[in-house]
Each structure stands twice: as structure tokens, then as C-alpha cells.
Amino acid sequence: MKHIHLNLKRFDIKKIYGGVNQSDDITLWSSSIVEKIEKELEQIKKEKDVEFTIFFPELHLLNAIKERKNKDSFFIGSQSVYELDSKVGGNFGAFTTKRTANSMVQAGVDSTMIAHSEERESLKNVLRSAGVNNFESINKILNQRIKRALESGLRVLYCIGETLEERENWKDVLKSQIEIGLDGVDKSKIIIAYEPIWAIGPGKTLPSYDAIDEIVRYVKEISNNCEVIYGGGLKKDNAKALSEIKSLDGGLIALTRFSGEIGFYPDEYIEIIKEFLYK
């Protein structure tokens, strides 16, 4: 089975505030996306062995869930969860500002994405502000977030990847992220997204497809054969080539248009999926 995930990050922010959203009505943003793609995804699933997950900003989860007509068409995901949660006989909800796994399940969310490079960077910034430059504890925090997600019944996409400074030691970096991040976790319930952080962004040179294959095989070897998708950006111009990497189990889409009117466009999202799945 292939897995195609979509991370809508904060693409809901309108252009007048520095974002990329072209929608006239922010309250209809997620429901409009669901309305435009659900039937297409249902049809593709009838033809291909694939599952889809879309991670929405929290503000838009309820509208997306309400608009989705068929729970089997695609999974709806949150963008990470907190490392603590409510528990019968324990803390009943003192988690001000935090997005807990149980609150997401109660909302109707199916899945969550944990440890995206931007989430890792946010945690690093907290440590830097305290004068701490040893970031090993971040993997321990992410491990707790994964455990809370699984305990609540959420599916988990776990992101790993190395920065430019870490590139020469990528094996050690990824091994640490997997061994600590997935410590005590049932790995059969985890999908891993590999993000070459150093290669993400305008003007960056992507890793070669042979290099991606080598890394994916290494990640599977040390993770008890978790399924691995490419998290560095599945796009129209690389989808066909990435689909030919036999070790790869799918990809993560974000922006669909990288020039002109930069942003996410549902019709182009479907085009990327078809480029990857239909050879």
C-alpha cells in the first residue's frame, strides 16, 4: 500500500497577512478543500492500493470533518499533539494552550503528524532561549507525544531528518531520532516521513534518487521495517521519479504551486497524486 499525506501547515493565512491563502472566506477554507477533492480521492482508492491523510491547522479541523462525507475516503489529521493528556483518575484538563491527543480524538480526528522539522525547530528555539545547545531531549519529548497519540487511538506519521550541519553524520542523526523517538513504541503502528531538511526550500538542491533510496533502506533497517514516505516535498516535477524508488512507500505534499500565485491548489494536488500513482 502507498501512503500520500498532505500537510496544509498554516496555508489558511490570507495574503494580506503574509500568507498564501487565496480564499475569500476563511471560515470555508477547509470545507472547500474537502468538497473539491473527496470524490477524486474515492475514485483513486478504487483503482489503487493507497490511503490518503490530510493534516489541517487546528482551527479548520471541525469544518473538514463535518464536510467529509465518507470516512474511508481519507484520514483527517492534526498537526502534532501535546506530550501530556487527560486520564481517568489523573489530570482532567489543565493543559491551557495545548492540543492534547484525547481532545483531537473527541473532535473526530483520525491521525496526527509528529516531529515535522518545523516542530523540531520550535523546540530547539525554546532550548536556545535558555542557553541550551544539546537537543537530545527533543527526541524524548517527541517520544512522549507519540505515545499519547497512540494511547488515544490516533494514527501517527513520525518525521525524521537531518539539517545541513548534520548532513555528514546523517546515519547517527536518524538513528538517534528513531531509537529515542520510538523507544517503547509499537513500530508497526508508525509511518515515518524522511525530511532532508537541508534540501527543502526555494533554490535548494534535492538529494539524488539513489541517495533517497539508500536512506529509506537504512531507516527501514533500523526501525523494524516501518513504512517510509518522502517528506521533502512531493511535487509535480519529482512525483514520477520518486514513484520509481521501490523502497519508498509514498510521499508528503505541501505547497502545490511554487511560483506565481504560490499556494495550495486542490486540482494540482490531485495532479501530483496521479503523477505518483499512475505510471
Short mmCIF file of C-alpha atoms in Angstrom, two decimals:
data_model
loop_
_atom_site.label_atom_id
_atom_site.label_comp_id
_atom_site.label_asym_id
_atom_site.label_seq_id
_atom_site.Cartn_x
_atom_site.Cartn_y
_atom_site.Cartn_z
CA MET A 1 0.00 0.00 0.00
CA LYS A 2 1.10 3.56 -0.75
CA HIS A 3 0.57 6.47 1.63
CA ILE A 4 0.14 10.02 0.38
CA HIS A 5 -0.03 12.67 3.07
CA LEU A 6 -0.82 16.36 2.74
CA ASN A 7 0.40 18.96 5.23
CA LEU A 8 -1.60 22.18 4.96
CA LYS A 9 0.62 23.86 7.58
CA ARG A 10 -0.74 27.41 8.02
CA PHE A 11 -1.80 27.79 4.41
CA ASP A 12 -5.08 29.26 5.72
CA ILE A 13 -3.45 32.65 6.36
CA LYS A 14 -4.55 35.21 3.78
CA LYS A 15 -2.10 37.16 1.62
CA ILE A 16 -2.84 40.47 3.34
CA TYR A 17 -1.33 38.94 6.50
CA GLY A 18 1.68 37.48 4.66
CA GLY A 19 0.18 34.06 3.97
CA VAL A 20 -0.68 32.23 0.74
CA ASN A 21 -4.44 31.69 1.09
CA GLN A 22 -6.42 32.86 -1.95
CA SER A 23 -9.85 32.11 -0.41
CA ASP A 24 -12.32 34.94 0.14
CA ASP A 25 -13.85 33.32 3.23
CA ILE A 26 -11.55 31.81 5.87
CA THR A 27 -14.50 30.02 7.51
CA LEU A 28 -14.99 27.92 4.37
CA TRP A 29 -11.32 27.20 3.69
CA SER A 30 -11.09 23.57 4.85
CA SER A 31 -14.62 22.56 3.88
CA SER A 32 -13.98 23.94 0.38
CA ILE A 33 -10.83 21.84 0.04
CA VAL A 34 -12.64 18.69 1.17
CA GLU A 35 -15.54 19.35 -1.17
CA LYS A 36 -13.19 19.71 -4.16
CA ILE A 37 -11.09 16.58 -3.61
CA GLU A 38 -13.09 13.91 -1.78
CA LYS A 39 -14.76 12.32 -4.81
CA GLU A 40 -11.45 12.28 -6.69
CA LEU A 41 -9.73 10.56 -3.77
CA GLU A 42 -12.54 7.99 -3.52
CA GLN A 43 -12.18 7.15 -7.19
CA ILE A 44 -8.40 6.83 -6.98
CA LYS A 45 -8.72 4.49 -4.00
CA LYS A 46 -10.98 2.22 -6.07
CA GLU A 47 -8.21 1.94 -8.64
CA LYS A 48 -5.07 1.94 -6.50
CA ASP A 49 -3.94 0.43 -3.19
CA VAL A 50 -3.41 3.77 -1.45
CA GLU A 51 -4.55 5.73 1.56
CA PHE A 52 -4.64 9.49 2.00
CA THR A 53 -4.20 11.67 5.08
CA ILE A 54 -4.63 15.44 5.25
CA PHE A 55 -3.25 17.42 8.20
CA PHE A 56 -5.19 20.63 8.80
CA PRO A 57 -4.37 23.58 11.05
CA GLU A 58 -6.42 23.08 14.23
CA LEU A 59 -8.82 25.96 13.54
CA HIS A 60 -10.13 24.10 10.49
CA LEU A 61 -10.40 20.52 11.71
CA LEU A 62 -14.09 20.62 12.67
CA ASN A 63 -15.16 22.07 9.32
CA ALA A 64 -13.11 19.48 7.45
CA ILE A 65 -14.58 16.63 9.50
CA LYS A 66 -18.11 17.98 9.01
CA GLU A 67 -17.67 18.31 5.23
CA ARG A 68 -16.16 14.84 4.72
CA LYS A 69 -18.95 12.56 3.50
CA ASN A 70 -17.10 9.22 3.71
CA LYS A 71 -14.61 8.45 6.50
CA ASP A 72 -12.96 5.90 4.21
CA SER A 73 -12.09 8.46 1.54
CA PHE A 74 -9.21 9.98 3.51
CA PHE A 75 -7.97 10.45 7.07
CA ILE A 76 -8.05 13.85 8.75
CA GLY A 77 -5.05 14.69 10.90
CA SER A 78 -3.92 17.25 13.44
CA GLN A 79 -0.51 18.87 13.40
CA SER A 80 1.04 17.11 16.41
CA VAL A 81 -0.28 16.70 19.96
CA TYR A 82 0.95 17.59 23.45
CA GLU A 83 3.14 15.22 25.46
CA LEU A 84 0.64 15.06 28.35
CA ASP A 85 -3.07 14.26 28.31
CA SER A 86 -6.20 13.81 30.35
CA LYS A 87 -6.62 10.50 32.13
CA VAL A 88 -9.33 8.87 34.19
CA GLY A 89 -8.21 9.29 37.78
CA GLY A 90 -5.50 11.71 36.71
CA ASN A 91 -5.21 15.19 35.21
CA PHE A 92 -8.65 16.13 33.90
CA GLY A 93 -7.61 19.03 31.69
CA ALA A 94 -5.07 21.53 32.97
CA PHE A 95 -3.44 21.92 29.57
CA THR A 96 -4.05 25.56 28.72
CA THR A 97 -2.96 26.41 25.13
CA LYS A 98 -2.10 22.75 24.41
CA ARG A 99 -3.59 20.39 21.82
CA THR A 100 -3.97 17.02 23.53
CA ALA A 101 -4.49 13.70 21.77
CA ASN A 102 -7.76 12.99 23.58
CA SER A 103 -9.16 16.37 22.56
CA MET A 104 -8.32 15.59 18.94
CA VAL A 105 -9.97 12.16 19.08
CA GLN A 106 -13.06 13.74 20.62
CA ALA A 107 -13.15 16.21 17.72
CA GLY A 108 -13.18 13.32 15.24
CA VAL A 109 -9.55 13.44 14.13
CA ASP A 110 -8.04 10.17 12.81
CA SER A 111 -4.32 10.87 12.68
CA THR A 112 -1.52 13.19 13.73
CA MET A 113 1.85 14.27 12.39
CA ILE A 114 4.61 14.47 14.99
CA ALA A 115 8.15 15.88 14.76
CA HIS A 116 7.90 17.75 11.49
CA SER A 117 11.12 19.74 11.04
CA GLU A 118 9.26 22.93 11.96
CA GLU A 119 8.06 21.35 15.21
CA ARG A 120 11.60 20.22 15.99
CA GLU A 121 12.91 23.73 15.28
CA SER A 122 10.32 25.25 17.60
CA LEU A 123 11.51 23.02 20.43
CA LYS A 124 15.11 23.88 19.63
CA ASN A 125 14.30 27.58 19.89
CA VAL A 126 12.91 27.07 23.39
CA LEU A 127 16.14 25.38 24.44
CA ARG A 128 18.30 28.01 22.72
CA SER A 129 16.50 30.77 24.60
CA ALA A 130 17.55 29.03 27.82
CA GLY A 131 21.16 28.78 26.63
CA VAL A 132 20.92 25.04 25.94
CA ASN A 133 22.53 23.69 22.78
CA ASN A 134 22.15 19.95 23.41
CA PHE A 135 18.99 18.91 21.64
CA GLU A 136 18.86 15.19 22.53
CA SER A 137 15.98 15.88 24.94
CA ILE A 138 13.80 16.89 21.97
CA ASN A 139 13.57 13.28 20.82
CA LYS A 140 12.41 12.33 24.33
CA ILE A 141 9.65 14.94 24.25
CA LEU A 142 8.55 13.77 20.81
CA ASN A 143 8.55 10.20 22.06
CA GLN A 144 6.03 11.19 24.73
CA ARG A 145 3.86 12.90 22.13
CA ILE A 146 3.88 9.76 20.01
CA LYS A 147 2.89 7.62 22.98
CA ARG A 148 0.00 9.92 23.92
CA ALA A 149 -1.22 9.84 20.31
CA LEU A 150 -1.13 6.04 20.11
CA GLU A 151 -2.78 5.67 23.52
CA SER A 152 -5.67 7.80 22.31
CA GLY A 153 -6.06 5.73 19.15
CA LEU A 154 -4.59 8.19 16.65
CA ARG A 155 -2.52 7.06 13.70
CA VAL A 156 0.98 8.59 13.69
CA LEU A 157 3.21 9.99 10.97
CA TYR A 158 6.65 10.48 12.57
CA CYS A 159 9.02 12.86 10.80
CA ILE A 160 12.79 12.49 10.90
CA GLY A 161 15.58 14.25 9.05
CA GLU A 162 18.96 15.93 9.21
CA THR A 163 19.95 19.59 8.89
CA LEU A 164 22.77 20.87 6.69
CA GLU A 165 25.12 20.86 9.70
CA GLU A 166 24.19 17.25 10.41
CA ARG A 167 24.38 16.02 6.83
CA GLU A 168 27.75 14.28 7.10
CA ASN A 169 26.53 12.35 10.13
CA TRP A 170 23.03 11.61 8.79
CA LYS A 171 23.11 7.96 9.87
CA ASP A 172 23.81 8.84 13.51
CA VAL A 173 21.19 11.62 13.47
CA LEU A 174 18.44 9.44 12.03
CA LYS A 175 19.36 6.52 14.28
CA SER A 176 19.03 8.72 17.35
CA GLN A 177 15.72 10.15 16.19
CA ILE A 178 14.38 6.64 15.67
CA GLU A 179 15.86 4.91 18.72
CA ILE A 180 14.86 7.66 21.17
CA GLY A 181 11.76 8.95 19.41
CA LEU A 182 10.28 5.47 19.02
CA ASP A 183 11.54 3.98 22.28
CA GLY A 184 8.85 1.78 23.81
CA VAL A 185 6.55 2.35 20.82
CA ASP A 186 4.84 -0.33 18.71
CA LYS A 187 6.61 0.50 15.46
CA SER A 188 4.07 -1.42 13.40
CA LYS A 189 1.69 1.48 14.09
CA ILE A 190 4.11 4.14 12.82
CA ILE A 191 4.72 5.57 9.36
CA ILE A 192 7.96 7.53 9.02
CA ALA A 193 8.44 10.59 6.82
CA TYR A 194 12.05 11.30 5.88
CA GLU A 195 12.71 15.05 5.54
CA PRO A 196 16.11 16.11 4.17
CA ILE A 197 15.83 19.47 5.93
CA TRP A 198 18.90 20.85 4.16
CA ALA A 199 17.21 20.31 0.78
CA ILE A 200 13.82 21.88 1.50
CA GLY A 201 13.05 25.36 0.21
CA PRO A 202 13.47 27.52 -2.92
CA GLY A 203 16.77 27.12 -4.70
CA LYS A 204 17.85 24.07 -2.67
CA THR A 205 19.42 21.04 -4.34
CA LEU A 206 17.42 17.88 -3.76
CA PRO A 207 19.14 14.63 -2.78
CA SER A 208 19.65 12.22 -5.63
CA TYR A 209 17.09 9.46 -6.01
CA ASP A 210 19.82 6.91 -5.29
CA ALA A 211 20.59 8.75 -2.05
CA ILE A 212 16.90 8.75 -1.08
CA ASP A 213 16.73 5.02 -1.75
CA GLU A 214 19.82 4.42 0.41
CA ILE A 215 18.39 6.47 3.28
CA VAL A 216 14.96 4.84 3.10
CA ARG A 217 16.51 1.37 3.18
CA TYR A 218 18.65 2.37 6.18
CA VAL A 219 15.64 3.80 8.04
CA LYS A 220 13.66 0.61 7.43
CA GLU A 221 16.59 -1.48 8.65
CA ILE A 222 16.87 0.32 11.99
CA SER A 223 13.14 0.90 12.57
CA ASN A 224 11.92 -2.68 12.40
CA ASN A 225 10.82 -2.13 8.80
CA CYS A 226 8.48 0.82 9.29
CA GLU A 227 6.88 2.12 6.13
CA VAL A 228 8.74 5.23 4.94
CA ILE A 229 7.49 8.11 2.79
CA TYR A 230 9.44 11.00 1.29
CA GLY A 231 8.81 14.08 3.43
CA GLY A 232 10.91 16.54 1.45
CA GLY A 233 8.05 17.63 -0.76
CA LEU A 234 6.15 15.52 -3.29
CA LYS A 235 5.63 17.77 -6.35
CA LYS A 236 4.60 17.51 -9.97
CA ASP A 237 8.21 17.72 -11.14
CA ASN A 238 9.50 14.90 -8.89
CA ALA A 239 6.44 12.67 -8.33
CA LYS A 240 7.07 10.35 -11.26
CA ALA A 241 10.75 9.82 -10.40
CA LEU A 242 10.02 9.30 -6.70
CA SER A 243 7.37 6.72 -7.57
CA GLU A 244 10.10 4.62 -9.19
CA ILE A 245 12.05 4.29 -5.93
CA LYS A 246 10.92 0.80 -4.94
CA SER A 247 11.82 1.17 -1.27
CA LEU A 248 9.61 4.26 -0.89
CA ASP A 249 6.04 3.87 0.39
CA GLY A 250 4.66 7.27 -0.56
CA GLY A 251 5.17 10.98 -0.10
CA LEU A 252 4.22 14.15 1.72
CA ILE A 253 2.73 17.06 -0.23
CA ALA A 254 2.59 20.67 0.99
CA LEU A 255 2.55 23.57 -1.46
CA THR A 256 1.34 22.63 -4.93
CA ARG A 257 2.49 25.83 -6.67
CA PHE A 258 5.96 27.24 -6.00
CA SER A 259 5.94 30.22 -8.34
CA GLY A 260 3.46 32.85 -9.46
CA GLU A 261 0.45 32.58 -7.13
CA ILE A 262 2.28 30.42 -4.58
CA GLY A 263 -0.02 28.26 -2.51
CA PHE A 264 -2.10 25.11 -2.28
CA TYR A 265 -4.47 24.31 -5.13
CA PRO A 266 -6.75 21.25 -4.86
CA ASP A 267 -6.71 20.48 -8.61
CA GLU A 268 -2.91 20.48 -8.63
CA TYR A 269 -2.90 18.25 -5.53
CA ILE A 270 -4.86 15.64 -7.49
CA GLU A 271 -2.45 16.01 -10.42
CA ILE A 272 0.52 15.29 -8.13
CA ILE A 273 -1.18 12.19 -6.75
CA LYS A 274 -1.86 10.88 -10.25
CA GLU A 275 1.72 11.57 -11.33
CA PHE A 276 2.93 9.44 -8.42
CA LEU A 277 0.42 6.59 -8.68
CA TYR A 278 -0.23 6.18 -12.40
CA LYS A 279 2.85 5.10 -14.30
#
